CSV table of C-alpha atoms and ligand atoms in Angstrom, one decimal:
chain,number,residue,atom,x,y,z
U,261,MET,CA,-72.0,65.0,-132.3
U,262,ILE,CA,-70.1,64.2,-136.0
U,263,THR,CA,-69.4,66.3,-138.1
U,264,ALA,CA,-67.9,67.5,-141.6
U,265,THR,CA,-64.3,68.1,-140.0
U,266,HIS,CA,-65.1,64.2,-139.3
U,267,PHE,CA,-64.6,63.2,-143.0
U,268,TYR,CA,-62.0,66.2,-143.4
U,269,ASN,CA,-59.9,64.7,-140.6
U,270,TYR,CA,-60.6,60.8,-141.2
U,271,THR,CA,-59.1,61.5,-144.8
U,272,ARG,CA,-55.8,63.0,-143.6
U,273,CYS,CA,-54.9,61.0,-140.5
U,274,PRO,CA,-57.7,59.1,-138.9
U,275,ARG,CA,-55.4,59.4,-135.3
U,276,LYS,CA,-56.6,63.0,-135.5
U,277,VAL,CA,-61.0,62.3,-135.6
U,278,TYR,CA,-60.2,60.1,-132.0
U,279,LEU,CA,-58.0,62.1,-130.8
U,280,ASP,CA,-61.0,64.9,-131.6
U,281,PHE,CA,-63.4,62.5,-129.9
U,282,PHE,CA,-61.5,61.4,-127.3
U,283,GLY,CA,-58.2,63.2,-126.6
U,284,ASP,CA,-56.8,65.5,-123.0
U,285,ALA,CA,-57.5,68.7,-125.2
U,286,GLU,CA,-55.5,70.0,-122.4
U,287,LYS,CA,-52.3,68.6,-124.2
U,288,LYS,CA,-54.0,69.7,-127.8
U,289,LEU,CA,-52.4,72.6,-128.9
U,290,PRO,CA,-52.8,75.6,-130.6
U,291,HIS,CA,-53.1,75.5,-134.2
U,292,SER,CA,-49.9,77.8,-136.0
U,293,GLU,CA,-50.5,81.5,-137.0
U,294,PHE,CA,-50.3,79.0,-140.8
U,295,MET,CA,-53.4,77.7,-140.3
U,296,LEU,CA,-55.5,79.5,-138.4
U,297,SER,CA,-54.2,81.7,-141.6
U,298,ARG,CA,-55.5,79.6,-144.1
U,299,PHE,CA,-59.3,79.5,-141.8
U,300,ARG,CA,-58.8,83.4,-142.2
U,301,ILE,CA,-58.3,83.5,-146.2
U,302,GLY,CA,-61.0,80.4,-146.4
U,303,ARG,CA,-63.9,82.6,-144.6
U,304,GLU,CA,-62.6,86.1,-146.8
U,305,HIS,CA,-63.3,83.4,-149.8
U,306,GLU,CA,-66.1,82.6,-148.4
U,307,LYS,CA,-67.7,85.5,-148.4
U,308,ASP,CA,-66.3,87.2,-151.1
U,309,VAL,CA,-68.1,84.2,-153.1
U,310,ALA,CA,-70.9,84.9,-151.8
U,311,LYS,CA,-70.9,88.9,-152.4
U,312,ASN,CA,-72.3,87.9,-155.3
U,313,ILE,CA,-75.0,85.6,-155.1
U,314,LYS,CA,-79.1,86.3,-153.8
U,315,TYR,CA,-79.9,84.3,-150.8
U,316,VAL,CA,-81.1,83.5,-147.6
U,317,ALA,CA,-79.0,82.1,-144.2
U,318,PRO,CA,-80.1,81.2,-140.6
U,319,GLU,CA,-80.4,83.8,-138.5
U,320,LYS,CA,-75.9,84.4,-137.9
U,321,THR,CA,-76.7,84.6,-133.2
U,322,ALA,CA,-79.5,82.1,-133.8
U,323,LYS,CA,-78.4,78.0,-132.0
U,324,ASP,CA,-77.6,75.2,-133.9
U,325,GLU,CA,-81.0,73.5,-134.1
U,326,GLU,CA,-82.3,77.0,-134.8
U,327,LYS,CA,-80.0,77.4,-137.5
U,328,PHE,CA,-81.9,74.1,-138.6
U,329,ARG,CA,-85.9,74.8,-138.3
U,330,GLN,CA,-85.1,77.9,-139.8
U,331,THR,CA,-83.2,76.0,-142.9
U,332,VAL,CA,-85.8,73.5,-143.1
U,333,LYS,CA,-88.1,76.5,-143.5
U,334,PHE,CA,-86.3,77.8,-146.6
U,335,MET,CA,-86.5,74.2,-148.1
U,336,GLU,CA,-89.7,74.0,-147.6
U,337,GLN,CA,-90.5,77.4,-149.0
U,338,GLY,CA,-88.4,76.4,-151.8
U,339,ALA,CA,-85.9,79.4,-151.6
U,340,SER,CA,-83.3,79.2,-154.0
U,341,ILE,CA,-80.0,79.8,-152.4
U,342,ILE,CA,-79.5,79.0,-149.0
U,343,PHE,CA,-76.4,80.3,-147.4
U,344,GLN,CA,-74.1,78.4,-144.6
U,345,GLY,CA,-77.4,76.7,-143.2
U,346,VAL,CA,-77.6,74.3,-141.2
U,347,LEU,CA,-78.6,69.9,-141.6
U,348,ILE,CA,-78.7,67.6,-138.7
U,349,ASP,CA,-79.8,64.2,-138.7
U,350,LYS,CA,-79.4,63.0,-135.7
U,351,ASP,CA,-75.8,62.3,-134.3
U,352,PHE,CA,-75.0,64.5,-137.6
U,353,ILE,CA,-74.6,67.7,-138.0
U,354,GLY,CA,-73.5,69.4,-141.6
U,355,ARG,CA,-73.2,73.4,-142.5
U,356,PRO,CA,-72.4,73.8,-146.3
U,357,ASP,CA,-71.6,76.6,-147.5
U,358,ILE,CA,-74.6,76.5,-150.0
U,359,LEU,CA,-77.5,74.6,-150.8
U,360,ILE,CA,-79.0,75.4,-153.7
U,361,LYS,CA,-82.5,74.8,-155.5
U,362,VAL,CA,-82.8,72.8,-158.5
U,363,PRO,CA,-85.5,70.3,-160.0
U,364,GLY,CA,-86.4,66.6,-159.3
U,365,GLN,CA,-89.1,65.9,-157.0
U,366,SER,CA,-88.3,64.9,-153.9
U,367,ARG,CA,-90.8,65.2,-150.3
U,368,LEU,CA,-90.2,68.9,-150.5
U,369,GLY,CA,-92.2,68.5,-154.3
U,370,ASP,CA,-91.1,69.2,-157.2
U,371,TYR,CA,-87.2,70.4,-156.1
U,372,HIS,CA,-84.8,69.2,-153.6
U,373,TYR,CA,-81.6,70.8,-152.8
U,374,GLU,CA,-77.7,70.3,-153.8
U,375,ALA,CA,-75.1,71.0,-151.8
U,376,ILE,CA,-71.8,73.2,-152.4
U,377,ASP,CA,-68.7,73.5,-150.6
U,378,ILE,CA,-66.2,76.7,-151.5
U,379,LYS,CA,-62.2,76.6,-150.9
U,380,VAL,CA,-59.6,77.5,-151.1
U,381,ALA,CA,-57.6,75.4,-153.1
U,382,VAL,CA,-57.0,74.9,-157.2
U,383,HIS,CA,-57.7,71.1,-156.8
U,384,ALA,CA,-61.2,68.9,-155.5
U,385,LYS,CA,-58.9,67.4,-152.9
U,386,LYS,CA,-60.9,64.3,-151.5
U,387,GLN,CA,-61.2,65.5,-148.5
U,388,TYR,CA,-63.3,68.5,-149.8
U,389,ILE,CA,-65.8,65.4,-151.6
U,390,MET,CA,-66.0,63.6,-147.7
U,391,GLN,CA,-67.2,66.8,-146.7
U,392,ILE,CA,-70.0,67.5,-149.5
U,393,MET,CA,-70.7,63.4,-149.5
U,394,PHE,CA,-71.5,64.1,-145.9
U,395,TYR,CA,-73.5,66.7,-146.6
U,396,SER,CA,-75.4,65.0,-149.3
U,397,SER,CA,-75.8,62.3,-147.0
U,398,MET,CA,-78.1,64.8,-144.7
U,399,LEU,CA,-80.2,65.9,-148.2
U,400,GLN,CA,-80.8,62.9,-148.9
U,401,LYS,CA,-82.6,62.8,-145.3
U,402,ILE,CA,-83.7,65.4,-144.6
U,403,GLN,CA,-85.6,65.6,-148.2
U,404,GLU,CA,-85.7,62.1,-149.2
U,405,LYS,CA,-83.6,62.3,-152.1
U,406,MET,CA,-79.7,61.5,-152.6
U,407,PRO,CA,-78.9,64.5,-154.7
U,408,GLU,CA,-77.7,63.6,-157.7
U,409,PHE,CA,-74.8,66.5,-157.9
U,410,THR,CA,-72.5,68.6,-155.2
U,411,TYR,CA,-70.0,71.4,-156.6
U,412,LEU,CA,-67.4,72.9,-155.3
U,413,ILE,CA,-66.4,76.3,-155.8
U,414,LEU,CA,-62.0,76.8,-155.9
U,415,ASN,CA,-59.7,79.4,-156.7
U,416,ASN,CA,-60.8,79.6,-160.4
U,417,LYS,CA,-63.2,77.5,-161.1
U,418,SER,CA,-65.8,75.0,-160.1
U,419,LYS,CA,-66.2,72.2,-160.1
U,420,LYS,CA,-69.6,69.7,-160.7
U,421,LEU,CA,-69.3,66.2,-159.5
U,422,HIS,CA,-71.0,63.1,-159.8
U,423,THR,CA,-72.5,62.4,-155.6
U,424,TYR,CA,-73.4,58.1,-157.0
U,425,ASP,CA,-68.6,58.3,-157.8
U,426,TYR,CA,-67.8,59.1,-154.3
U,427,MET,CA,-71.0,56.6,-152.7
U,428,ASN,CA,-68.4,54.1,-151.7
U,429,GLN,CA,-65.8,56.3,-150.1
U,430,TYR,CA,-68.2,57.7,-148.3
U,431,ALA,CA,-70.2,54.2,-146.7
U,432,GLU,CA,-66.4,53.5,-146.2
U,433,ALA,CA,-65.0,56.6,-144.3
U,434,LEU,CA,-68.4,56.8,-142.7
U,435,VAL,CA,-68.2,53.4,-140.7
U,436,GLU,CA,-64.2,53.9,-139.7
U,437,ILE,CA,-65.4,57.3,-138.2
U,438,LYS,CA,-68.5,55.5,-136.3
U,439,ASN,CA,-66.1,53.3,-135.4
U,440,ILE,CA,-63.2,55.5,-134.3
U,441,ALA,CA,-66.1,57.9,-132.7
U,442,SER,CA,-67.4,54.3,-130.3
U,443,GLY,CA,-63.8,54.1,-129.0
U,444,CYS,CA,-62.2,52.4,-131.8
U,445,GLU,CA,-58.0,53.8,-131.2
U,446,ALA,CA,-57.1,54.9,-134.7
U,447,GLU,CA,-52.8,54.5,-134.1
U,448,VAL,CA,-50.8,56.5,-134.5
U,449,HIS,CA,-48.7,57.2,-137.6
U,450,ILE,CA,-46.0,60.0,-137.7
U,451,CYS,CA,-46.2,61.5,-141.1
U,452,SER,CA,-46.1,64.8,-142.8
U,453,GLU,CA,-49.7,65.8,-142.5
U,454,CYS,CA,-48.1,65.8,-138.2
U,455,GLY,CA,-46.6,69.2,-138.6
U,456,GLU,CA,-49.6,71.3,-138.8
U,457,CYS,CA,-51.6,69.0,-136.6
U,458,PRO,CA,-52.4,69.9,-133.2
U,459,TRP,CA,-51.9,66.7,-132.4
U,460,ARG,CA,-48.3,66.4,-133.0
U,461,ASP,CA,-46.7,66.4,-129.5
U,462,VAL,CA,-49.0,63.6,-128.3
U,463,CYS,CA,-48.3,61.6,-131.1
U,464,LEU,CA,-45.1,62.0,-131.0
U,465,GLU,CA,-44.2,61.4,-127.2
U,466,LYS,CA,-46.2,58.1,-127.9
U,467,ALA,CA,-45.0,57.1,-131.2
U,468,GLU,CA,-41.0,57.8,-129.8
U,469,LYS,CA,-42.5,55.7,-126.6
U,470,GLU,CA,-43.3,52.4,-128.6
U,471,LYS,CA,-41.1,53.2,-131.0
U,472,ASP,CA,-42.8,53.3,-134.0
U,473,ILE,CA,-42.3,52.1,-137.3
U,474,SER,CA,-43.5,55.0,-138.6
U,475,LEU,CA,-40.9,57.0,-137.5
U,476,ILE,CA,-38.5,55.2,-139.7
U,477,TYR,CA,-38.6,58.0,-143.1
U,478,ASN,CA,-40.6,57.0,-145.8
U,479,LEU,CA,-42.9,54.5,-144.3
U,480,GLY,CA,-46.2,54.7,-145.6
U,481,ARG,CA,-49.4,52.9,-144.1
U,482,LYS,CA,-49.9,50.6,-146.1
U,483,SER,CA,-45.5,49.3,-145.7
U,484,LYS,CA,-46.4,49.6,-141.9
U,485,GLU,CA,-49.3,47.3,-142.4
U,486,LEU,CA,-47.6,44.9,-143.8
U,487,LEU,CA,-44.5,45.0,-141.3
U,488,ILE,CA,-46.4,44.7,-138.2
U,489,GLU,CA,-48.1,41.6,-140.2
U,490,ASN,CA,-44.9,40.4,-140.1
U,491,ASN,CA,-44.4,41.7,-136.2
U,492,ILE,CA,-42.2,43.8,-137.3
U,493,ASP,CA,-43.9,46.3,-135.0
U,494,ASN,CA,-41.0,48.2,-133.9
U,495,PHE,CA,-37.5,50.0,-135.1
U,496,GLU,CA,-35.5,47.7,-132.9
U,497,LYS,CA,-37.2,45.1,-134.7
U,498,ALA,CA,-36.7,46.9,-138.4
U,499,ALA,CA,-33.0,47.5,-137.4
U,500,ASP,CA,-32.6,43.7,-137.2
U,501,MET,CA,-35.3,42.1,-139.3
U,502,ASP,CA,-34.0,39.6,-141.8
U,503,VAL,CA,-34.9,41.2,-145.4
U,504,ASP,CA,-34.6,38.1,-147.4
U,505,LEU,CA,-37.3,36.5,-145.4
U,506,LEU,CA,-39.1,40.1,-146.3
U,507,LYS,CA,-38.6,40.8,-149.0
U,508,ASN,CA,-41.0,38.6,-151.7
U,509,ILE,CA,-44.2,39.7,-149.6
U,510,LYS,CA,-46.2,41.7,-152.2
U,511,GLY,CA,-45.6,45.4,-151.5
U,512,LEU,CA,-42.3,45.5,-149.6
U,513,GLY,CA,-39.7,45.4,-152.1
U,514,GLU,CA,-36.5,44.7,-151.2
U,515,ALA,CA,-34.7,47.6,-151.2
U,516,SER,CA,-37.2,50.0,-149.5
U,517,LEU,CA,-36.5,47.3,-146.9
U,518,ARG,CA,-33.1,47.7,-147.1
U,519,ARG,CA,-33.2,51.0,-146.6
U,520,TRP,CA,-35.4,50.9,-143.6
U,521,LYS,CA,-33.1,49.0,-141.5
U,522,THR,CA,-30.4,51.1,-142.1
U,523,GLN,CA,-32.5,54.0,-141.3
U,524,SER,CA,-33.8,52.1,-137.7
U,525,ARG,CA,-30.5,51.2,-137.3
U,526,ALA,CA,-29.4,55.5,-137.7
U,527,LEU,CA,-31.9,56.3,-135.2
U,528,ILE,CA,-31.2,53.7,-132.7
U,529,ASP,CA,-27.7,55.1,-133.5
U,530,LYS,CA,-28.4,58.7,-133.3
U,531,LYS,CA,-25.7,58.5,-135.7
U,532,THR,CA,-25.8,58.7,-139.4
U,533,ILE,CA,-24.4,56.2,-141.7
U,534,LYS,CA,-22.9,56.9,-145.1
U,535,ILE,CA,-23.8,54.7,-147.8
U,536,GLY,CA,-22.4,56.2,-151.4
U,537,ASN,CA,-20.9,58.6,-152.7
U,538,PRO,CA,-22.4,62.1,-153.1
U,539,ASN,CA,-20.2,62.7,-156.7
U,540,LEU,CA,-20.9,66.2,-157.0
U,541,PRO,CA,-19.4,68.1,-160.2
U,542,LYS,CA,-17.1,70.4,-159.7
U,543,ALA,CA,-18.3,73.9,-161.4
U,544,LYS,CA,-16.9,77.2,-161.7
U,545,THR,CA,-19.8,79.6,-160.1
U,546,GLU,CA,-21.5,77.2,-157.7
U,547,ILE,CA,-25.5,78.9,-157.3
U,548,TYR,CA,-27.7,78.1,-154.5
U,549,PHE,CA,-31.7,78.3,-155.8
U,550,ASP,CA,-34.9,78.1,-153.9
U,551,ILE,CA,-38.3,79.3,-155.2
U,552,GLU,CA,-41.2,80.6,-152.5
U,553,GLY,CA,-44.4,80.1,-154.8
U,554,GLU,CA,-48.4,80.0,-152.9
U,555,PRO,CA,-49.5,77.1,-155.6
U,556,ASP,CA,-53.4,77.8,-153.7
U,557,ILE,CA,-53.2,81.4,-156.1
U,558,ASP,CA,-50.7,79.4,-158.5
U,559,ILE,CA,-48.1,82.7,-158.3
U,560,GLU,CA,-44.5,81.6,-158.1
U,561,TYR,CA,-43.6,85.2,-156.0
U,562,LEU,CA,-40.0,85.0,-155.4
U,563,PHE,CA,-36.4,83.4,-157.3
U,564,GLY,CA,-33.8,83.5,-154.9
U,565,LEU,CA,-30.4,82.6,-155.5
U,566,TRP,CA,-26.9,82.4,-153.3
U,567,THR,CA,-23.7,83.2,-155.2
U,568,GLU,CA,-20.2,83.7,-154.5
U,569,GLY,CA,-21.1,85.2,-150.7
U,570,GLU,CA,-24.5,87.4,-152.6
U,571,TYR,CA,-28.4,87.1,-152.4
U,572,ILE,CA,-29.7,87.9,-155.4
U,573,TYR,CA,-33.6,87.7,-155.9
U,574,PHE,CA,-36.4,88.4,-158.3
U,575,LEU,CA,-40.0,88.6,-156.7
U,576,ALA,CA,-43.3,89.4,-157.5
U,577,LYS,CA,-45.5,92.2,-155.4
U,578,SER,CA,-47.8,91.4,-157.1
U,579,PRO,CA,-49.3,88.0,-159.8
U,580,GLU,CA,-49.3,90.9,-161.9
U,581,GLU,CA,-45.4,90.6,-161.8
U,582,GLU,CA,-44.5,86.9,-162.0
U,583,LYS,CA,-43.8,87.1,-165.8
U,584,LYS,CA,-40.7,90.2,-164.9
U,585,ALA,CA,-39.6,88.2,-162.3
U,586,TRP,CA,-39.2,84.5,-164.5
U,587,LYS,CA,-37.6,87.5,-166.7
U,588,GLY,CA,-35.4,88.8,-165.1
U,589,PHE,CA,-34.6,85.5,-163.6
U,590,ILE,CA,-34.1,83.4,-166.9
U,591,ASP,CA,-31.8,86.7,-168.4
U,592,PHE,CA,-29.4,86.0,-165.2
U,593,PHE,CA,-28.4,83.2,-166.2
U,594,LYS,CA,-28.2,84.3,-170.1
U,595,ASP,CA,-24.7,84.7,-170.3
U,596,LYS,CA,-23.4,82.7,-167.8
U,597,GLU,CA,-21.5,79.4,-168.1
U,598,ASP,CA,-19.6,77.2,-165.9
U,599,PHE,CA,-22.0,76.9,-163.2
U,600,LYS,CA,-23.9,75.0,-161.0
U,601,ILE,CA,-27.6,75.3,-159.5
U,602,TYR,CA,-27.9,73.0,-156.2
U,603,HIS,CA,-31.8,73.4,-154.9
U,604,TYR,CA,-33.3,70.5,-152.7
U,605,ALA,CA,-36.0,68.4,-154.0
U,606,PRO,CA,-38.2,68.4,-156.9
U,607,TYR,CA,-39.8,71.3,-157.2
U,608,GLU,CA,-37.7,74.4,-158.6
U,609,LYS,CA,-37.4,72.3,-161.7
U,610,ASN,CA,-41.8,72.1,-161.6
U,611,ALA,CA,-41.8,75.6,-161.1
U,612,LEU,CA,-39.3,76.4,-163.9
U,613,LYS,CA,-41.2,73.8,-166.1
U,614,LYS,CA,-44.8,74.8,-165.1
U,615,LEU,CA,-43.4,79.2,-165.8
U,616,ARG,CA,-41.9,78.0,-169.1
U,617,LYS,CA,-44.6,76.3,-170.4
U,618,LYS,CA,-47.2,80.2,-168.7
U,619,TYR,CA,-44.9,82.9,-170.4
U,620,GLY,CA,-42.2,80.9,-172.4
U,621,CYS,CA,-38.3,82.2,-172.4
U,622,ASP,CA,-35.1,81.4,-173.6
U,623,GLU,CA,-35.3,77.5,-175.0
U,624,GLU,CA,-31.0,77.6,-174.8
U,625,THR,CA,-31.3,79.7,-171.9
U,626,TYR,CA,-33.8,77.4,-169.6
U,627,ARG,CA,-31.9,74.2,-171.2
U,628,LYS,CA,-29.0,75.7,-169.6
U,629,ILE,CA,-30.9,76.5,-166.5
U,630,THR,CA,-32.1,73.0,-166.2
U,631,ASN,CA,-29.1,70.9,-167.7
U,632,ASN,CA,-27.3,72.0,-164.7
U,633,MET,CA,-29.5,71.5,-161.8
U,634,ILE,CA,-28.6,69.2,-159.1
U,635,ASP,CA,-31.2,68.4,-156.2
U,636,LEU,CA,-29.3,67.4,-153.9
U,637,PHE,CA,-32.6,65.4,-152.0
U,638,SER,CA,-32.0,62.9,-154.1
U,639,VAL,CA,-28.2,63.2,-153.6
U,640,VAL,CA,-28.3,63.2,-149.8
U,641,LYS,CA,-30.9,60.5,-150.0
U,642,LYS,CA,-28.0,58.3,-151.9
U,643,THR,CA,-25.5,59.0,-149.7
U,644,ALA,CA,-26.6,59.6,-146.3
U,645,VAL,CA,-28.9,57.3,-144.0
U,646,LEU,CA,-29.6,60.2,-141.1
U,647,PRO,CA,-31.2,59.4,-137.3
U,648,LEU,CA,-33.9,62.0,-138.6
U,649,TYR,CA,-37.7,61.6,-139.3
U,650,SER,CA,-37.8,63.6,-141.9
U,651,TYR,CA,-35.3,64.3,-144.3
U,652,SER,CA,-37.1,67.9,-145.3
U,653,ILE,CA,-34.4,71.0,-145.8
U,654,LYS,CA,-35.4,72.2,-143.2
U,655,ASP,CA,-34.9,68.7,-140.9
U,656,ILE,CA,-32.0,68.3,-142.6
U,657,ALA,CA,-30.0,72.1,-142.4
U,658,LYS,CA,-31.1,72.1,-138.8
U,659,HIS,CA,-29.8,68.5,-137.6
U,660,LEU,CA,-25.8,69.5,-139.2
U,661,GLY,CA,-26.6,72.8,-136.8
U,662,PHE,CA,-28.3,75.9,-139.0
U,663,GLU,CA,-30.7,78.3,-138.1
U,664,TRP,CA,-33.1,80.1,-139.4
U,665,SER,CA,-33.6,83.6,-138.4
U,666,GLU,CA,-37.3,82.8,-138.2
U,667,LYS,CA,-37.5,80.2,-135.2
U,668,ASP,CA,-41.3,78.8,-136.5
U,669,ALA,CA,-40.3,79.8,-140.8
U,670,SER,CA,-41.2,77.4,-143.3
U,671,GLY,CA,-42.5,77.6,-146.9
U,672,GLY,CA,-46.7,77.8,-145.6
U,673,GLN,CA,-45.5,80.6,-143.4
U,674,SER,CA,-43.6,82.5,-146.0
U,675,THR,CA,-47.3,82.2,-147.4
U,676,ILE,CA,-49.0,84.1,-145.0
U,677,TRP,CA,-46.8,86.6,-145.2
U,678,PHE,CA,-47.2,86.8,-149.0
U,679,THR,CA,-51.1,86.4,-148.5
U,680,ARG,CA,-50.4,88.7,-145.6
U,681,TRP,CA,-48.3,91.4,-148.2
U,682,LEU,CA,-51.1,91.2,-150.9
U,683,ALA,CA,-53.7,92.8,-148.3
U,684,GLU,CA,-51.8,95.2,-146.0
U,685,LYS,CA,-48.0,96.6,-148.6
U,686,ASP,CA,-46.5,96.6,-144.9
U,687,PRO,CA,-42.6,96.4,-146.5
U,688,ALA,CA,-41.7,95.1,-143.0
U,689,LEU,CA,-43.4,91.6,-144.3
U,690,ILE,CA,-41.5,91.2,-148.0
U,691,ASP,CA,-38.6,92.5,-145.8
U,692,THR,CA,-39.1,89.4,-143.7
U,693,ILE,CA,-40.5,86.7,-146.7
U,694,LEU,CA,-36.3,87.5,-148.2
U,695,GLN,CA,-35.1,87.3,-145.0
U,696,TYR,CA,-36.6,83.8,-144.7
U,697,ASN,CA,-35.9,82.8,-148.4
U,698,LYS,CA,-32.3,83.9,-148.1
U,699,ASP,CA,-31.9,81.3,-144.9
U,700,ASP,CA,-33.0,78.6,-147.1
U,701,VAL,CA,-30.1,79.1,-149.9
U,702,LEU,CA,-28.0,79.0,-147.0
U,703,ALA,CA,-28.9,76.2,-145.3
U,704,THR,CA,-28.8,74.3,-149.1
U,705,GLU,CA,-25.4,75.4,-149.1
U,706,LYS,CA,-25.1,74.5,-145.6
U,707,VAL,CA,-26.3,70.9,-147.2
U,708,LYS,CA,-24.0,70.5,-150.1
U,709,GLU,CA,-20.8,71.3,-148.2
U,710,TRP,CA,-22.1,68.7,-145.6
U,711,LEU,CA,-22.1,66.3,-148.6
U,712,GLN,CA,-19.1,67.4,-150.1
U,713,ASP,CA,-17.0,66.5,-146.6
U,714,LEU,CA,-19.1,62.9,-147.3
U,715,GLU,CA,-16.9,62.2,-150.6
Y,902,SF4,S1,-50.6,64.3,-134.8
Y,902,SF4,FE1,-50.0,63.2,-136.5
Y,902,SF4,S2,-50.7,60.7,-136.4
Y,902,SF4,FE2,-50.9,62.4,-134.3
Y,902,SF4,S3,-53.4,63.2,-135.2
Y,902,SF4,FE3,-52.1,64.4,-136.3
Y,902,SF4,S4,-51.8,63.3,-138.0
Y,902,SF4,FE4,-52.3,62.0,-137.1
């Protein structure tokens, strides 16, 4: 059976669809605590939305065929809202959160239905749109009319989408998914998506065995295709590729090719290759900085700083406290002079920009802070090529010997602890969040010290 999940997964990684059909289920890892929590939060959000509407729904305990029969019956009776109905058409089965009756002739009468899906998200991502397009196309078969609109209920808003705008994308995805379902193998592509994927061990083993070029850091799917077309189909070949020969191919820039070539060499030799100087500025006070935020509820809940052997933090224990934490953070720098703030990747700078817009602040202090921020991720990239598949702070600091107190901790995991804190108010969760953030700023210090040694 093809389901909406296949469309979701196809948008993220076509191989996921392939492995879900044909992979060895015993090698599929269980969902991480992070993913299980996302699913739970999703179900709670659906319940919250449903609380405020009057609807009919098929019997919860019924089998899918029976639920489908009941859903069609509700549609034929002209029910205003059908909650968690089931749509079946040959090998397709869809479970839209809501079907809503709207005017417009169909085989049902002078009305038809449009699909609504409920998501814990701020934006209408492509994978969600493909899912509701799937429901819309199933509705077309059942009611003999393509719904003109479809909707996503997100965290604080809903999004109305014109189905005709997405018809081509949907049709392309459908063809590809049918091909995969009939046995056409989708290739491995190691990328950030793999981190939470239950097939990650299977794919990594295959990619390493084949020296797949997607293991080269920052090599996207399109570039991979172009390199393979030019017979560079593993990273041993990439390490020896003739950049001058390839650099004029549209889509392959010289700088990227040189970087991938060096990256391949680092992977083969399992050695770091120095390519520049970090040129870190001197300052009386060095500060290491990391923010924890939960984009799905639009909050930056923790500003953590490590300076002169002390961990200092500004914590918002609820969305209402975010403004206070922000103010505390800004005030900390009011009288500070001659300092540098080290952070990793652009998240911190973007978050400060967003909070300044949201709450305002002392402009002079804000400028002082942002003018003294140094993104170590940028410094790493111009200084060294590491024998790693990813340049995340976790991968780099672990490679340098740093260990997090919580073995499987991640930014995503921290958001789960925070979401649980909001619901359960268990102080132990706050301690865990703080420890994780403290480890992050210490890891940032570790990376900075390593860079300094490369001067
Ligand atoms: S591990 Fe990566 S390549 Fe493999 S299926 Fe998952 S996302 Fe795709």
